[in-house]
Amino acid sequence: MARKSDFSDSFQSTKRGRRKFDDDEVFTAEDQARFEEMRTVFDEMPQDDGPPAGDRWSIWWDSEPLQRGPEPRPAWVITDHGAVDYELGVLKTGKEADVFLIERALPGSDRAVIMASKRYRSAEHTQFNRAGDYMAGRGAKRSRDARAMAKRTTFGLEQAAGRWAAAEFDALKTMYNAGVPVPYPVQILGREVLMEFIGDGRTAAPRLAETKPDEVELESLWDQACEALRRMTELGFAHGDLSPYNTVVHDGRLVVLDLPQVVDLYANPLGFDFLTRDVENLGSWFTARGIPRDEVEELQTELKALAAMP
């Protein structure tokens, strides 16, 4: 028997609005204050322990083995003890985290790599208030933590921020190993997730919504989107917030981003609703540009069968 849910009443559109700024304002004063707060992890380091160059020593060895990316690691991952991290600036802001650019380099050599550093906000700065729908089915190991998160106490919000970071890192590892087109997860430390930067130099790859593919490119991107959704479904996952705004295109390759809200299709009561919404949100962008509507409907049917959805 098909499940009933109040999904349609509790969900909101994923269309992104544009924030308005003054002509001479790049970020709001509130954003700037938050960025400065996030920099304290570098700024408050004892000066005697700081590196001779860069903003901090590489944090690679501060993470435990299970907090590092899967092996075999790409050749560009720098694990040397003498490496340092340079902070290059803000890449984008979000509801629950902000993404920064980090360059990890080995002084005295030509080895350097640019990575994305996703830092989940502390309790007083989070703006993500719809966590319950996504976190259903994720049990906290300690009942004290679960109660605190449910009551949204300061401690609970801090615990939740760490769980968002851990959820994204774990999802990236699982999906990367399964061949889902996601950034390689380098490491996690506290509320910070370091991952592969998708782009050229310091320029991020364009979001799917910003691209204007020709007919051949459109068909290729649609095929890639379908395959990514198939692989995630086979893993028992729904992205939970998939759209043309959190998929990017780099050298003709579609890459899926932003996975903290990844949903377990079977443990979450709204799991299949999230899957349906993911397909619809992404499929609508493609149909508006020429992909036949029946291909989206066929994909919905195929994914339901893969997930054994009633």
Tab-separated table of C-alpha atoms in Angstrom:
chain	number	residue	atom	x	y	z
A	1	MET	CA	0.000	0.000	0.000
A	2	ALA	CA	1.356	3.398	-0.891
A	3	ARG	CA	2.381	5.578	2.035
A	4	LYS	CA	0.628	8.805	2.732
A	5	SER	CA	2.596	11.827	3.835
A	6	ASP	CA	2.219	15.531	4.294
A	7	PHE	CA	5.265	16.016	2.073
A	8	SER	CA	3.661	18.517	-0.263
A	9	ASP	CA	2.613	20.746	2.606
A	10	SER	CA	5.958	20.744	4.392
A	11	PHE	CA	8.267	21.236	1.444
A	12	GLN	CA	9.278	24.488	-0.114
A	13	SER	CA	10.476	25.352	-3.601
A	14	THR	CA	14.201	25.024	-4.208
A	15	LYS	CA	14.298	28.027	-6.519
A	16	ARG	CA	17.025	30.377	-5.410
A	17	GLY	CA	16.300	34.040	-4.842
A	18	ARG	CA	18.859	36.761	-5.239
A	19	ARG	CA	19.880	38.767	-2.219
A	20	LYS	CA	20.054	42.499	-2.748
A	21	PHE	CA	23.207	44.398	-1.854
A	22	ASP	CA	24.228	48.016	-2.009
A	23	ASP	CA	26.237	48.973	-5.072
A	24	ASP	CA	29.502	49.028	-3.135
A	25	GLU	CA	28.757	46.031	-0.932
A	26	VAL	CA	30.076	42.552	-1.788
A	27	PHE	CA	28.931	40.870	1.428
A	28	THR	CA	26.628	42.137	4.123
A	29	ALA	CA	28.120	43.251	7.425
A	30	GLU	CA	26.573	40.157	9.020
A	31	ASP	CA	28.240	37.879	6.466
A	32	GLN	CA	31.582	39.605	6.945
A	33	ALA	CA	31.364	39.202	10.723
A	34	ARG	CA	30.636	35.506	10.290
A	35	PHE	CA	33.608	35.049	7.953
A	36	GLU	CA	35.883	36.731	10.436
A	37	GLU	CA	34.571	34.434	13.183
A	38	MET	CA	35.404	31.445	11.010
A	39	ARG	CA	38.960	32.695	10.456
A	40	THR	CA	39.785	32.468	14.143
A	41	VAL	CA	40.848	28.865	13.702
A	42	PHE	CA	43.870	30.356	11.928
A	43	ASP	CA	44.216	33.681	13.698
A	44	GLU	CA	44.193	32.330	17.237
A	45	MET	CA	47.000	29.821	16.693
A	46	PRO	CA	49.974	30.483	18.990
A	47	GLN	CA	52.469	32.502	16.991
A	48	ASP	CA	55.388	30.314	18.052
A	49	ASP	CA	53.651	27.250	16.586
A	50	GLY	CA	52.642	28.861	13.295
A	51	PRO	CA	54.220	27.913	9.978
A	52	PRO	CA	56.903	30.083	8.356
A	53	ALA	CA	54.478	30.643	5.468
A	54	GLY	CA	50.756	30.201	5.016
A	55	ASP	CA	47.876	30.614	7.460
A	56	ARG	CA	48.228	27.306	9.298
A	57	TRP	CA	50.050	24.015	9.159
A	58	SER	CA	48.261	21.444	7.063
A	59	ILE	CA	45.586	19.746	9.192
A	60	TRP	CA	45.993	16.437	7.362
A	61	TRP	CA	47.607	14.681	10.306
A	62	ASP	CA	45.101	16.137	12.771
A	63	SER	CA	42.414	13.929	11.241
A	64	GLU	CA	42.147	10.284	12.184
A	65	PRO	CA	42.465	7.644	9.432
A	66	LEU	CA	38.700	7.255	9.043
A	67	GLN	CA	38.422	11.038	8.736
A	68	ARG	CA	40.506	11.023	5.558
A	69	GLY	CA	39.506	10.275	2.000
A	70	PRO	CA	39.299	6.761	0.560
A	71	GLU	CA	42.288	5.003	-0.948
A	72	PRO	CA	43.758	4.943	-3.479
A	73	ARG	CA	44.010	8.688	-3.106
A	74	PRO	CA	44.435	10.947	-6.146
A	75	ALA	CA	48.028	11.965	-6.777
A	76	TRP	CA	47.220	15.615	-6.081
A	77	VAL	CA	46.382	14.993	-2.397
A	78	ILE	CA	49.244	16.413	-0.277
A	79	THR	CA	49.916	14.495	2.938
A	80	ASP	CA	53.439	15.756	3.802
A	81	HIS	CA	54.048	16.814	7.411
A	82	GLY	CA	55.646	20.102	6.341
A	83	ALA	CA	52.717	21.264	4.184
A	84	VAL	CA	50.869	24.496	4.963
A	85	ASP	CA	47.399	25.819	4.174
A	86	TYR	CA	46.739	29.245	2.666
A	87	GLU	CA	43.276	30.741	2.884
A	88	LEU	CA	42.311	32.310	-0.441
A	89	GLY	CA	38.854	33.694	0.336
A	90	VAL	CA	35.150	32.934	0.271
A	91	LEU	CA	33.782	30.892	-2.606
A	92	LYS	CA	30.082	30.864	-1.691
A	93	THR	CA	27.688	31.097	1.226
A	94	GLY	CA	24.844	28.762	2.178
A	95	LYS	CA	22.155	28.097	4.742
A	96	GLU	CA	24.224	25.918	7.022
A	97	ALA	CA	27.809	26.376	5.805
A	98	ASP	CA	30.140	28.622	3.858
A	99	VAL	CA	32.699	27.406	1.340
A	100	PHE	CA	36.221	28.821	1.270
A	101	LEU	CA	39.154	28.256	-1.072
A	102	ILE	CA	42.246	26.705	0.498
A	103	GLU	CA	45.623	26.155	-1.106
A	104	ARG	CA	47.685	23.374	0.458
A	105	ALA	CA	51.326	23.636	-0.511
A	106	LEU	CA	54.683	22.155	0.409
A	107	PRO	CA	57.141	25.046	0.924
A	108	GLY	CA	60.333	24.743	-1.088
A	109	SER	CA	58.672	22.662	-3.780
A	110	ASP	CA	56.280	23.126	-6.675
A	111	ARG	CA	53.646	20.928	-5.047
A	112	ALA	CA	50.424	22.781	-4.351
A	113	VAL	CA	46.719	22.120	-4.738
A	114	ILE	CA	43.591	24.236	-4.359
A	115	MET	CA	40.731	22.670	-2.417
A	116	ALA	CA	37.274	23.640	-1.255
A	117	SER	CA	36.908	24.037	2.510
A	118	LYS	CA	33.291	23.736	3.632
A	119	ARG	CA	32.877	25.093	7.171
A	120	TYR	CA	29.628	24.453	8.948
A	121	ARG	CA	28.445	27.360	11.012
A	122	SER	CA	28.460	27.490	14.768
A	123	ALA	CA	25.124	27.412	16.598
A	124	GLU	CA	24.651	31.169	16.733
A	125	HIS	CA	25.144	31.555	12.970
A	126	THR	CA	23.173	28.688	11.462
A	127	GLN	CA	20.195	29.576	9.270
A	128	PHE	CA	19.089	26.052	8.397
A	129	ASN	CA	15.840	25.504	10.250
A	130	ARG	CA	14.332	22.614	8.285
A	131	ALA	CA	16.774	19.942	9.421
A	132	GLY	CA	14.108	17.633	10.842
A	133	ASP	CA	12.801	16.414	7.487
A	134	TYR	CA	16.296	15.470	6.337
A	135	MET	CA	17.598	14.010	9.591
A	136	ALA	CA	14.664	11.655	10.157
A	137	GLY	CA	16.106	8.169	10.393
A	138	ARG	CA	19.546	9.325	11.546
A	139	GLY	CA	19.834	8.269	15.142
A	140	ALA	CA	22.191	10.018	17.546
A	141	LYS	CA	24.473	7.595	19.362
A	142	ARG	CA	23.817	9.250	22.721
A	143	SER	CA	20.327	10.017	23.964
A	144	ARG	CA	21.630	13.250	25.549
A	145	ASP	CA	22.714	14.482	22.113
A	146	ALA	CA	19.401	13.483	20.551
A	147	ARG	CA	17.405	15.364	23.202
A	148	ALA	CA	19.588	18.456	22.880
A	149	MET	CA	19.227	18.509	19.100
A	150	ALA	CA	15.475	18.032	19.356
A	151	LYS	CA	15.191	20.953	21.780
A	152	ARG	CA	17.571	23.066	19.639
A	153	THR	CA	19.687	24.053	22.624
A	154	THR	CA	23.052	25.680	21.953
A	155	PHE	CA	24.763	22.376	22.696
A	156	GLY	CA	22.287	20.584	20.450
A	157	LEU	CA	22.874	22.976	17.559
A	158	GLU	CA	26.633	22.520	17.898
A	159	GLN	CA	26.159	18.752	17.839
A	160	ALA	CA	23.913	19.061	14.794
A	161	ALA	CA	26.507	21.165	12.941
A	162	GLY	CA	29.095	18.455	13.496
A	163	ARG	CA	26.634	15.833	12.321
A	164	TRP	CA	25.916	17.763	9.111
A	165	ALA	CA	29.648	17.874	8.367
A	166	ALA	CA	30.086	14.177	9.155
A	167	ALA	CA	27.038	13.242	7.073
A	168	GLU	CA	28.413	15.078	4.037
A	169	PHE	CA	31.888	13.591	4.404
A	170	ASP	CA	30.544	10.042	4.810
A	171	ALA	CA	28.191	10.490	1.841
A	172	LEU	CA	31.034	11.822	-0.319
A	173	LYS	CA	33.223	8.823	0.548
A	174	THR	CA	30.479	6.300	-0.164
A	175	MET	CA	29.396	7.934	-3.413
A	176	TYR	CA	32.936	8.538	-4.660
A	177	ASN	CA	33.757	4.863	-4.158
A	178	ALA	CA	30.555	3.877	-5.994
A	179	GLY	CA	31.357	6.034	-9.006
A	180	VAL	CA	28.869	8.831	-8.362
A	181	PRO	CA	30.284	12.079	-9.851
A	182	VAL	CA	31.094	13.951	-6.637
A	183	PRO	CA	34.234	15.787	-5.449
A	184	TYR	CA	36.903	13.639	-3.843
A	185	PRO	CA	36.597	14.047	-0.030
A	186	VAL	CA	40.050	14.902	1.311
A	187	GLN	CA	39.408	15.031	5.062
A	188	ILE	CA	37.142	16.200	7.851
A	189	LEU	CA	38.149	17.906	11.081
A	190	GLY	CA	35.429	19.133	13.401
A	191	ARG	CA	32.969	21.205	11.375
A	192	GLU	CA	35.329	21.601	8.403
A	193	VAL	CA	35.196	19.338	5.338
A	194	LEU	CA	38.016	19.621	2.802
A	195	MET	CA	37.254	18.314	-0.671
A	196	GLU	CA	38.322	18.485	-4.290
A	197	PHE	CA	37.784	21.886	-5.867
A	198	ILE	CA	35.868	21.589	-9.124
A	199	GLY	CA	37.063	24.340	-11.414
A	200	ASP	CA	40.051	25.813	-13.211
A	201	GLY	CA	42.699	27.678	-11.252
A	202	ARG	CA	40.744	29.644	-8.670
A	203	THR	CA	37.596	29.858	-10.804
A	204	ALA	CA	34.787	27.511	-9.833
A	205	ALA	CA	33.029	25.467	-12.490
A	206	PRO	CA	29.674	26.970	-13.527
A	207	ARG	CA	26.493	25.650	-12.016
A	208	LEU	CA	24.297	23.690	-14.407
A	209	ALA	CA	21.752	26.517	-14.199
A	210	GLU	CA	24.357	28.920	-15.598
A	211	THR	CA	25.250	26.839	-18.654
A	212	LYS	CA	23.828	27.049	-22.175
A	213	PRO	CA	24.567	23.642	-23.698
A	214	ASP	CA	23.918	22.867	-27.346
A	215	GLU	CA	21.770	19.870	-28.296
A	216	VAL	CA	24.598	17.329	-28.112
A	217	GLU	CA	25.906	18.694	-24.805
A	218	LEU	CA	22.396	18.751	-23.358
A	219	GLU	CA	21.838	15.082	-24.151
A	220	SER	CA	25.222	14.186	-22.654
A	221	LEU	CA	24.512	16.090	-19.442
A	222	TRP	CA	21.054	14.514	-19.167
A	223	ASP	CA	22.534	11.035	-19.573
A	224	GLN	CA	25.069	11.842	-16.855
A	225	ALA	CA	22.345	13.147	-14.543
A	226	CYS	CA	20.302	9.972	-15.045
A	227	GLU	CA	23.309	7.771	-14.308
A	228	ALA	CA	24.170	9.749	-11.154
A	229	LEU	CA	20.599	9.357	-9.892
A	230	ARG	CA	20.655	5.635	-10.673
A	231	ARG	CA	23.854	5.109	-8.717
A	232	MET	CA	22.596	7.090	-5.723
A	233	THR	CA	19.342	5.134	-5.743
A	234	GLU	CA	21.226	1.832	-5.884
A	235	LEU	CA	23.123	2.974	-2.784
A	236	GLY	CA	19.800	3.669	-1.043
A	237	PHE	CA	20.284	7.442	-1.097
A	238	ALA	CA	18.358	10.451	-2.277
A	239	HIS	CA	20.324	13.672	-2.586
A	240	GLY	CA	17.496	15.519	-0.862
A	241	ASP	CA	18.047	18.913	-2.479
A	242	LEU	CA	19.177	18.167	-6.019
A	243	SER	CA	18.739	20.984	-8.515
A	244	PRO	CA	20.566	22.840	-11.318
A	245	TYR	CA	22.032	25.048	-8.564
A	246	ASN	CA	24.071	22.369	-6.782
A	247	THR	CA	25.297	20.515	-9.840
A	248	VAL	CA	28.214	21.961	-11.789
A	249	VAL	CA	29.678	21.303	-15.222
A	250	HIS	CA	33.437	20.994	-15.656
A	251	ASP	CA	34.961	19.999	-19.004
A	252	GLY	CA	31.656	18.475	-20.052
A	253	ARG	CA	31.322	16.470	-16.833
A	254	LEU	CA	28.349	16.885	-14.518
A	255	VAL	CA	29.360	16.911	-10.831
A	256	VAL	CA	26.961	16.707	-7.881
A	257	LEU	CA	27.638	18.969	-4.875
A	258	ASP	CA	26.155	19.740	-1.447
A	259	LEU	CA	25.398	16.449	0.271
A	260	PRO	CA	24.908	17.159	4.005
A	261	GLN	CA	21.171	16.522	3.746
A	262	VAL	CA	21.576	13.177	1.939
A	263	VAL	CA	18.547	11.032	2.765
A	264	ASP	CA	18.313	7.315	3.501
A	265	LEU	CA	15.522	6.098	1.227
A	266	TYR	CA	14.393	3.448	3.677
A	267	ALA	CA	15.062	4.876	7.132
A	268	ASN	CA	13.566	8.288	6.372
A	269	PRO	CA	9.736	8.292	6.141
A	270	LEU	CA	9.977	10.909	3.378
A	271	GLY	CA	12.830	9.169	1.566
A	272	PHE	CA	10.960	8.361	-1.635
A	273	ASP	CA	9.344	11.795	-1.695
A	274	PHE	CA	12.801	13.346	-1.649
A	275	LEU	CA	13.859	11.085	-4.524
A	276	THR	CA	10.812	12.064	-6.563
A	277	ARG	CA	11.495	15.740	-5.916
A	278	ASP	CA	15.160	15.402	-6.888
A	279	VAL	CA	14.227	13.941	-10.265
A	280	GLU	CA	11.531	16.541	-10.863
A	281	ASN	CA	13.711	19.521	-9.917
A	282	LEU	CA	16.593	18.455	-12.132
A	283	GLY	CA	14.402	17.039	-14.887
A	284	SER	CA	12.409	20.242	-15.218
A	285	TRP	CA	15.554	22.175	-16.120
A	286	PHE	CA	16.326	19.691	-18.890
A	287	THR	CA	12.788	19.549	-20.273
A	288	ALA	CA	12.724	23.348	-20.475
A	289	ARG	CA	15.695	23.053	-22.847
A	290	GLY	CA	14.494	20.248	-25.089
A	291	ILE	CA	14.687	16.910	-23.292
A	292	PRO	CA	11.292	15.152	-23.795
A	293	ARG	CA	9.092	15.119	-20.710
A	294	ASP	CA	8.460	11.395	-21.076
A	295	GLU	CA	12.180	10.737	-20.444
A	296	VAL	CA	11.846	12.322	-17.004
A	297	GLU	CA	8.763	10.213	-16.298
A	298	GLU	CA	10.571	7.084	-17.485
A	299	LEU	CA	13.452	7.898	-15.139
A	300	GLN	CA	11.018	8.274	-12.230
A	301	THR	CA	9.578	4.827	-13.016
A	302	GLU	CA	13.045	3.280	-13.357
A	303	LEU	CA	14.269	4.680	-10.036
A	304	LYS	CA	11.132	3.509	-8.242
A	305	ALA	CA	11.801	0.009	-9.532
A	306	LEU	CA	15.471	0.195	-8.494
A	307	ALA	CA	14.422	1.198	-4.991
A	308	ALA	CA	11.506	-1.274	-4.955
A	309	MET	CA	9.226	1.658	-4.224
A	310	PRO	CA	5.546	0.699	-3.793
